[in-house]
XYZ file of C-alpha atoms in Angstrom:
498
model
C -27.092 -3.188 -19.224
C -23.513 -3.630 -18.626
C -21.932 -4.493 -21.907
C -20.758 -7.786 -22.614
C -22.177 -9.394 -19.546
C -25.391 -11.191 -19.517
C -28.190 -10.041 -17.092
C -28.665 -11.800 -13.828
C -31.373 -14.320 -13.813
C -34.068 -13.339 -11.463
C -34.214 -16.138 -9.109
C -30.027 -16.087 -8.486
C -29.673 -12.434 -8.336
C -32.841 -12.739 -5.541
C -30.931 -15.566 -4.004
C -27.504 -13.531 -3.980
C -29.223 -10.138 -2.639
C -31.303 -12.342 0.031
C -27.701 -13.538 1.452
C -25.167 -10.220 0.715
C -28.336 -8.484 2.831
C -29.166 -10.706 5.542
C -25.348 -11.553 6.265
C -24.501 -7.449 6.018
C -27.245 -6.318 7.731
C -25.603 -9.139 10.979
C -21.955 -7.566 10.161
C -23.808 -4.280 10.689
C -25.286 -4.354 13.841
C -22.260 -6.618 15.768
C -19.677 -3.765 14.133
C -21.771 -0.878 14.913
C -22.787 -2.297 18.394
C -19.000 -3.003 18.972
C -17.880 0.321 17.535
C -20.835 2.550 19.831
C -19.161 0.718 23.313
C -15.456 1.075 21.637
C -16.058 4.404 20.891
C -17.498 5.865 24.556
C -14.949 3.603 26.652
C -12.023 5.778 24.260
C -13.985 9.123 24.687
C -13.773 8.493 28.588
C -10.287 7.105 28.570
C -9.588 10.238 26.513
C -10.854 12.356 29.119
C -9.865 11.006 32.397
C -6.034 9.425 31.471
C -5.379 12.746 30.108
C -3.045 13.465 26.615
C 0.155 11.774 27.370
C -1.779 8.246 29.315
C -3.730 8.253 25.989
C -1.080 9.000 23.774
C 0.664 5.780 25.927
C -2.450 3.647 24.734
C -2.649 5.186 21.471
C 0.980 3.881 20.836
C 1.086 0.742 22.710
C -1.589 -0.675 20.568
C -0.348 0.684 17.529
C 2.930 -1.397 18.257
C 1.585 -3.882 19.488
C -0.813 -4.568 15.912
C 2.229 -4.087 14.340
C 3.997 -6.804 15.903
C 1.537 -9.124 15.934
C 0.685 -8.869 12.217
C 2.524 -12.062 11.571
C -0.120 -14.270 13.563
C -2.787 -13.310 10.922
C -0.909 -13.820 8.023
C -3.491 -13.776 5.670
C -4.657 -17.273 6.876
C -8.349 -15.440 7.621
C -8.855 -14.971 4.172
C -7.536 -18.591 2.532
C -9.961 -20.203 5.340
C -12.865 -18.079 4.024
C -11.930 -18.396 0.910
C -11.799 -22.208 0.764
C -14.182 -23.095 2.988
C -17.204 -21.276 0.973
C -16.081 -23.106 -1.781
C -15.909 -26.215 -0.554
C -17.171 -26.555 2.807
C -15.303 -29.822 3.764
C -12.207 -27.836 3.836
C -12.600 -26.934 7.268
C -11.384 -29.983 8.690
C -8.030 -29.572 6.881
C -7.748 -25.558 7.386
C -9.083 -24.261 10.759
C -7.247 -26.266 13.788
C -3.989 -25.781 11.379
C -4.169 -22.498 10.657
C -5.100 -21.765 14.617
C -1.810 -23.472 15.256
C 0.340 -21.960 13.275
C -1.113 -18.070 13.855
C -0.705 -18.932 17.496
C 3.096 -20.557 16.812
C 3.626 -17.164 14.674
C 2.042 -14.588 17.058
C 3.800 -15.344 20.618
C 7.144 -15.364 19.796
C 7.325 -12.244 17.934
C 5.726 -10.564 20.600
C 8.218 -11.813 23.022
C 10.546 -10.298 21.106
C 9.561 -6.796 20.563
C 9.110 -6.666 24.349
C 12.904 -7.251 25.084
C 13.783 -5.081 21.848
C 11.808 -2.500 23.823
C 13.572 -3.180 26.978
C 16.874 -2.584 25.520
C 16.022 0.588 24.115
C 14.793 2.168 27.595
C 11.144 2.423 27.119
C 9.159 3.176 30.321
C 8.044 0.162 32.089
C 4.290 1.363 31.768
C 4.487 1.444 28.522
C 6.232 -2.347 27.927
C 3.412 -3.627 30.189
C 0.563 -1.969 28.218
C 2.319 -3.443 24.874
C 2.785 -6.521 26.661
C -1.412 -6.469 27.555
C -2.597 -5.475 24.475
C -0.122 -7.625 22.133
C -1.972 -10.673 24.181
C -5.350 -9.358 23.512
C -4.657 -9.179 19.765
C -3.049 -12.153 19.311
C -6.752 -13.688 21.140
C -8.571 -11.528 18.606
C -6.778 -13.063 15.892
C -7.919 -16.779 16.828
C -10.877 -15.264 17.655
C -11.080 -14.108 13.815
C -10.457 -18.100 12.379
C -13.863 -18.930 14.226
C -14.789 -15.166 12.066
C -13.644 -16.525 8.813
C -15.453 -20.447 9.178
C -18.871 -18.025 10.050
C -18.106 -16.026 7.068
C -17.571 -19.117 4.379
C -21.004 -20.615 6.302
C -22.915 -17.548 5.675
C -23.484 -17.646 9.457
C -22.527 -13.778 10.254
C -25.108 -13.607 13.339
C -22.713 -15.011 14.910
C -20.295 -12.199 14.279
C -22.181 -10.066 15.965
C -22.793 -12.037 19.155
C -19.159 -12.012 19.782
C -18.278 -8.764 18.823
C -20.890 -6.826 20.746
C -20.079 -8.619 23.994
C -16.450 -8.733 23.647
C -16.833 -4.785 22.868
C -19.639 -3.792 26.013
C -18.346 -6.106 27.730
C -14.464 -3.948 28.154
C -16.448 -0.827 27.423
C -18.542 -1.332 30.688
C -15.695 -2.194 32.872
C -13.452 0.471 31.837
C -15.999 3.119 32.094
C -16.484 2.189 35.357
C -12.956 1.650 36.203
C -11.548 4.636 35.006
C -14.389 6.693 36.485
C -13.285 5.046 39.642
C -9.077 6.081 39.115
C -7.430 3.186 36.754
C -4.952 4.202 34.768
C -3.343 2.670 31.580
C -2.396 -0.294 32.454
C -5.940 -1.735 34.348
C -7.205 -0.776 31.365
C -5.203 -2.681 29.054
C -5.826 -5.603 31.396
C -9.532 -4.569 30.727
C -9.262 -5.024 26.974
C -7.340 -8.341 27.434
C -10.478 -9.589 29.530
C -12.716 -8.756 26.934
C -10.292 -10.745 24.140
C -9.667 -13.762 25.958
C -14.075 -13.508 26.466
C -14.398 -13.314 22.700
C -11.658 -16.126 21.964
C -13.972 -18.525 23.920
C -17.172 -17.225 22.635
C -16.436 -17.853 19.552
C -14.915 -21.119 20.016
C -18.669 -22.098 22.235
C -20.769 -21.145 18.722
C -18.785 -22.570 16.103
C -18.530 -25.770 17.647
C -21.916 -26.053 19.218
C -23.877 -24.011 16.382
C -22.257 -24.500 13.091
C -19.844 -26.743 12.600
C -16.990 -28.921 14.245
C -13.881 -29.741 12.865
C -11.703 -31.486 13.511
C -8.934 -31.027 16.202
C -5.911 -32.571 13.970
C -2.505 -30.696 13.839
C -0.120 -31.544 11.420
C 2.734 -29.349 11.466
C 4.232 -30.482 8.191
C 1.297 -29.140 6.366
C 2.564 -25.754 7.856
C 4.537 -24.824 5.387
C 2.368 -25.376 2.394
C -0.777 -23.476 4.170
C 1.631 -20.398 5.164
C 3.569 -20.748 1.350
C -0.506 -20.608 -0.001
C -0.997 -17.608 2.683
C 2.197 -15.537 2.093
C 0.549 -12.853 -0.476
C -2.212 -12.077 1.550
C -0.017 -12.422 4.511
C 2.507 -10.157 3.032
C -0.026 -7.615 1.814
C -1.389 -7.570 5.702
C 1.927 -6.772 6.955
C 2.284 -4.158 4.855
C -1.297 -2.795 5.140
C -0.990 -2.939 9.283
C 2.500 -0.723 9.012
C 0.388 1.598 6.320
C -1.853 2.166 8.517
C -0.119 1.953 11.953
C 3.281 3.523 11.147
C 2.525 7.118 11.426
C 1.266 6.509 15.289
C 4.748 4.999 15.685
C 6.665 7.824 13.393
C 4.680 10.627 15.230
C 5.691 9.251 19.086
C 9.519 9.269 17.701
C 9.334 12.926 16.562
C 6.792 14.412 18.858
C 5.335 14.535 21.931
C 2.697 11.804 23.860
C 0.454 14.750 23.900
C 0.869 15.208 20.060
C 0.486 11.515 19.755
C -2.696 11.876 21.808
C -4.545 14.088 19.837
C -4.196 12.152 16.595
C -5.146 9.065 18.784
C -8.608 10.557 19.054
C -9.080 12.068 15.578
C -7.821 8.506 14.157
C -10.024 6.707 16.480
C -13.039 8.829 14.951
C -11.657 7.027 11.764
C -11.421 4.134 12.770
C -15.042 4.241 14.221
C -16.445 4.081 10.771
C -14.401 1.225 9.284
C -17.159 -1.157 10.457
C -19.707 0.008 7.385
C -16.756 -1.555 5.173
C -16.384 -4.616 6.911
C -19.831 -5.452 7.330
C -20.455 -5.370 3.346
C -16.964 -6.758 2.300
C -17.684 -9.772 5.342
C -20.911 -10.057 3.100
C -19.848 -9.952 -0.206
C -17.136 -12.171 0.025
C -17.989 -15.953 0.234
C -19.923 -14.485 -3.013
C -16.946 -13.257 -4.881
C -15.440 -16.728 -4.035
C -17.686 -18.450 -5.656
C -18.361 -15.953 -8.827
C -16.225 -15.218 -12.112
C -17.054 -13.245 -15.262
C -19.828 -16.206 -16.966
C -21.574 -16.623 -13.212
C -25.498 -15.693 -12.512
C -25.123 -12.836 -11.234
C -21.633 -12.396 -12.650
C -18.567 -11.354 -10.129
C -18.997 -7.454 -12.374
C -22.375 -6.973 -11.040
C -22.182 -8.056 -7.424
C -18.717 -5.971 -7.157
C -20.094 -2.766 -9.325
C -23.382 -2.828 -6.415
C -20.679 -3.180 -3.572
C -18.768 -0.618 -4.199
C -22.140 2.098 -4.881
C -23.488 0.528 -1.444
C -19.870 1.396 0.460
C -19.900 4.638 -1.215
C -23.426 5.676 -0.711
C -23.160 4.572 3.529
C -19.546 6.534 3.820
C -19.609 9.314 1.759
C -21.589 11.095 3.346
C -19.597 10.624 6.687
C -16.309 11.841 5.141
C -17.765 15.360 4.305
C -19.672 15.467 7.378
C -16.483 14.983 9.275
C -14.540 17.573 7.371
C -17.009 20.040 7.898
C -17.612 19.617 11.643
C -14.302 18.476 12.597
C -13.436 20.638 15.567
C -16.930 20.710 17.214
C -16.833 16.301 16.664
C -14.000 16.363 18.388
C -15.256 18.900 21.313
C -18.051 16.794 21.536
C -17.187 13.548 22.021
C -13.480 14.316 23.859
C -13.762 17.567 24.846
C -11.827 21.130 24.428
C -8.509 20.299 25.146
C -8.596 17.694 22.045
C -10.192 20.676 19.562
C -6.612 21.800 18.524
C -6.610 18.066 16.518
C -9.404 19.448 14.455
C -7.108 19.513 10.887
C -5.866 16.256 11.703
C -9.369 14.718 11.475
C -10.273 16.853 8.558
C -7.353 15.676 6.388
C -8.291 12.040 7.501
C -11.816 12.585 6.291
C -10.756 11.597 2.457
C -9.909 8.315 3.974
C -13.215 7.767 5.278
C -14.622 7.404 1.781
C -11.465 5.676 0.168
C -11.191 2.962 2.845
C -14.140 1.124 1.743
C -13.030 0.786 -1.759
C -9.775 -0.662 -0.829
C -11.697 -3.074 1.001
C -14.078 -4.088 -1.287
C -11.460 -4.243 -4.366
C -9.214 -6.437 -1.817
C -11.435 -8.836 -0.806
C -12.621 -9.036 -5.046
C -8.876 -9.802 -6.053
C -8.449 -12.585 -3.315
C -11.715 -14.522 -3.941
C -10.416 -14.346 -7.867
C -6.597 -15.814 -6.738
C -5.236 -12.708 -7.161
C -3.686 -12.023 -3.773
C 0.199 -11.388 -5.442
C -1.277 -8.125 -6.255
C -2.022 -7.072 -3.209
C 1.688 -7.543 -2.165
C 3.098 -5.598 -4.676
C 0.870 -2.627 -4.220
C 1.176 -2.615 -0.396
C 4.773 -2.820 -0.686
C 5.000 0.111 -2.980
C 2.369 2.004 -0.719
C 4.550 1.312 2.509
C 7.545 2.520 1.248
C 5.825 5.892 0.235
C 3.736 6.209 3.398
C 6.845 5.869 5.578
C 8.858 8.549 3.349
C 5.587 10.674 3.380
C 5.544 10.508 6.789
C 9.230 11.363 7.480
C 9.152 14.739 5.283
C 5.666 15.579 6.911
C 5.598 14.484 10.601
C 8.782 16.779 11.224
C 7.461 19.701 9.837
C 3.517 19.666 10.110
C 3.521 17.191 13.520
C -0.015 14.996 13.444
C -1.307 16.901 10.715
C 2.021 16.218 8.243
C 0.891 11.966 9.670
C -2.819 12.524 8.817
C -1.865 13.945 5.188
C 0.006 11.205 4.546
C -2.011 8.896 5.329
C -5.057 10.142 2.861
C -2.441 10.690 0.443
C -1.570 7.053 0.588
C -5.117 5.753 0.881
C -5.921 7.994 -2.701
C -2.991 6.104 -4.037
C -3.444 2.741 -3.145
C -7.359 3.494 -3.953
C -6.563 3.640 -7.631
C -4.301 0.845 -7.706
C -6.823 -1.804 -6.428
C -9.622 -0.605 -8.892
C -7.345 -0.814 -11.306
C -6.559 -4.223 -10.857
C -10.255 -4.977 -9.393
C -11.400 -4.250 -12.879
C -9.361 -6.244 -14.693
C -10.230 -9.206 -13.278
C -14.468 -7.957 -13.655
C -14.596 -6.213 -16.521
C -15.955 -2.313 -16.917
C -18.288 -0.550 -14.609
C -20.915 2.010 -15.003
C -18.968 4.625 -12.716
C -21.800 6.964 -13.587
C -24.583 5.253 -11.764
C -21.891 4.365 -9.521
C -21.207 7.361 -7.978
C -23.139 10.339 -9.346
C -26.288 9.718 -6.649
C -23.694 9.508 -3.791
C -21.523 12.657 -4.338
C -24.057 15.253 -5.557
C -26.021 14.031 -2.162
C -23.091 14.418 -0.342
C -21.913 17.614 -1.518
C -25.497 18.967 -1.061
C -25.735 17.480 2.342
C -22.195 18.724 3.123
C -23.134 22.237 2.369
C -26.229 21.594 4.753
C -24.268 20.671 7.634
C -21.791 23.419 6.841
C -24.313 25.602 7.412
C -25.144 24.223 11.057
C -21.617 23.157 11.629
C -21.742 24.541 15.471
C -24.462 22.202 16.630
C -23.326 18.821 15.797
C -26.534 16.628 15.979
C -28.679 19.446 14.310
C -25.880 19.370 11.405
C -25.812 15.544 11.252
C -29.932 15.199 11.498
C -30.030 17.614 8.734
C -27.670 15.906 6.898
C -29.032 12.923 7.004
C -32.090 13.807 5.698
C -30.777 16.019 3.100
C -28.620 13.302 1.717
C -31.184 10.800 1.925
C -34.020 12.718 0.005
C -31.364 14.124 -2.907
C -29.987 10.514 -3.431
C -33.658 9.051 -3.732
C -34.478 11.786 -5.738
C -30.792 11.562 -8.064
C -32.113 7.792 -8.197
C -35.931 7.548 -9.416
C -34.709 10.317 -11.417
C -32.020 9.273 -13.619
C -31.646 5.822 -12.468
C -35.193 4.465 -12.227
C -34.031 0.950 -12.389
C -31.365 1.053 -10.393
C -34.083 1.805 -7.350
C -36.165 -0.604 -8.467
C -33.194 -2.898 -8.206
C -31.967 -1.574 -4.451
C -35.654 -1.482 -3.590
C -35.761 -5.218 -4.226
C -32.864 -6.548 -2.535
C -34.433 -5.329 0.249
C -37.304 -6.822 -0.218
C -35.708 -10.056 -0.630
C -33.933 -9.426 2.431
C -37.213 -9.294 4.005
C -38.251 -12.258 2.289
C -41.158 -10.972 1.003
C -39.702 -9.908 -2.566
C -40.946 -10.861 -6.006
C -38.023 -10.431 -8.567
C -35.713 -8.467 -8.758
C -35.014 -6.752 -11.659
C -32.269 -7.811 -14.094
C -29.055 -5.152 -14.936
């Protein structure tokens, strides 16, 4: 029993798990589905542009996130955010906040493009800035449809877009770079597949869930951007956190430099979608949750964070372990010599998904502003992290500092997280996940040189010590996990209280 907050009653906590399941379970498979066809059309890009074409790529869409930031400025969030709590919202919030992202996005990128004119960037790589600044700016839009299928529960739909937007561009730039396109068909590619997931999305959420209503009124532009601006700030900062060492590194080193941290990040980046799947879930349910609640906002946050912990944990060591032969693997020998880069990213792996979580818990309590702050702070020492350690260590010095940052920020967020829940058990938080992991790692340490042997074992060695860490010392805390997913089934009877 937590103390000082009353148990769950049966019948909401049921009702709760039921929806956090079903609606990550839909996150899951569109994310994962997405990431498997992301993943192979950058392993063959990798391989047939070469170092430098994918180091053009690697940058171009780094920039080109970075410039666009702007267009999403946190108005994702205050549509989810309002909408799930009061549903009629959506006639006010989405074709407004479509507007003004769109108003936002363009210009800005126009912009960059003649800054980077001026400063005598090759005209391949202005074009594939220019290509993939247009296909983010359609996946932001494409993200307000996200956010009204997010505050309706409605995360199927999620997935239907993402996994065709995704195979889709994979399928046509296998097959076009197998047949001799270089960078910039295939950032033509990826714009395809944006503009196809713009109007996807667009087809459902008007024909499946909901339609509001197509009523701009600019002068309510201010007021939704002032009610945006601390998410909005806190995404700016949290896209150059995470993007600024891509641009830092191509300033200070090589293409082919930048290349090989392209492919060890991308690895990273490939697991983000366990943390977005439960944090698209858990949301709408933080919205509508506070301290006195059945199930209160403590308990449904203290069983997100174990459940992002217990699916990426695991990863992280596995990564760090096997680096070099991942890398081999999936890109080939000449990326091997990126094998610290990847390990020193591995911490990130794990910390990523509390961020997330602990984000997405301060903005469904209205308390974005801290998110600003602590972004800000976290920019400023990522970018003077990265200027002491790109020059001397080269992608490695930019991989350092980014886990460096992510440990930092990590704290920050549960610190803040937990004042606004109350205590949680950390114990039966995390001691199932990391003795499984560190068993598991030493497993796959063991059979480090044949990666799916290491990774099968792993699996299973992680899964059978965490059961075991559970029914042992945690008994109800199984029976609890056990019965979310029987309600997620449906065919559950109660599940027990905290």
């Amino acid at each position: 029993m937590i103390e000082d907050v009353p148990s769950p009653q049966p019948d909401a906590a049921r009702t709760t798990a039921h929806r956090i399941v079903v609606n990550t379970f839909y996150r899951t498979v569109g994310d994962l589905g997405a990431k498997i066809a992301s993943v192979a059309l950058y392993v063959v890009m990798a391989r047939r542009l070469g170092e430098t074409q994918f180091g053009v790529f690697t940058f171009a869409i780094s920039f080109a996130t970075l410039v666009t930031t702007l267009g999403n400025f946190g108005q994702d969030r205050l549509l989810t955010r309002e909408v799930a709590r009061d549903t009629e919202q959506v006639h006010g919030y989405f074709a407004n906040l479509f507007g003004l992202a769109l108003a936002v996005s363009v210009p800005v990128l126009a912009v960059a493009t003649w800054i980077l004119t001026l400063t005598g960037t090759a005209a391949t790589t202005r074009s594939v800035v220019i290509l993939l600044g247009l296909a983010i700016i359609a996946e932001l839009l494409a993200n307000m449809c996200f956010a009204v299928f997010q505050s309706y529960e409605r995360l199927g739909f999620i997935a239907i877009v993402l996994i065709s937007q995704r195979l889709i561009t994979a399928v046509v730039g296998v097959v076009a770079l197998l047949h001799g396109a270089n960078v910039t068909a295939i950032a033509a590619i990826y714009l395809g597949g944006a503009a196809l997931s713009l109007v996807l999305s667009l087809l459902l959420l008007y024909g499946r869930v909901v339609r509001p209503r197509l009523q701009i009124q600019v002068r309510t532009w201010p007021r939704l951007m002032k009610a945006a601006i601390p998410i909005g700030i806190a995404s700016v900062f949290s896209a150059i956190f995470f993007r600024v060492d891509t641009v830092m590194l191509a300033a200070f080193k090589s293409q082919a430099a930048v290349g090989l941290y392209g492919a060890a990040y991308r690895l990273l980046e490939a697991t983000l979608f366990l943390s977005w799947s439960v944090g698209a879930a858990v949301y709408p349910v933080f919205a509508r949750l506070n301290r006195a609640t059945q199930p209160s906002v403590q308990d449904v946050y203290e069983r997100s964070i174990k459940l992002v912990v217990a699916l990426t944990l695991p990863i992280a060591v596995g990564t760090a372990v096997m680096a070099g032969h991942v890398l081999g693997l999936f890109y080939g020998s000449d990326y091997v010599p990126g094998h610290n880069a990847l390990v020193l990213l591995a911490p990130t792996i794990a910390l990523y998904p509390v961020v997330y979580i602990s984000t997405h818990l301060l903005v469904s309590q209205n308390r974005e502003r801290v998110l600003t702050y602590v972004f800000a702070v976290i920019m400023v020492e990522n970018v003077l992290a990265n200027l002491v350690l790109i020059p001397a260590f080269s992608l490695n010095g930019a991989a350092l500092s980014t886990s460096i940052s992510e440990l930092l920020v990590t704290v920050a967020f549960v610190y803040y997280a937990l004042r606004s829940t109350g205590r949680i058990n950390w114990a039966r938080t995390l001691f199932g996940p990391v003795v499984a992991s560190a068993t598991a790692g030493a497993v796959m340490y063991a059979a480090r040189t044949n990666v799916w042997l290491g990774a099968g074992l792993g699996v299973l060695v992680y899964a059978g010590v965490l059961v075991g860490i559970e029914r042992t010392v945690y008994p109800d805390e199984l029976a609890f996990m056990r019965s979310i997913v029987r309600a997620g089934r449906g065919d559950g009877d109660v599940i027990p209280e905290v």
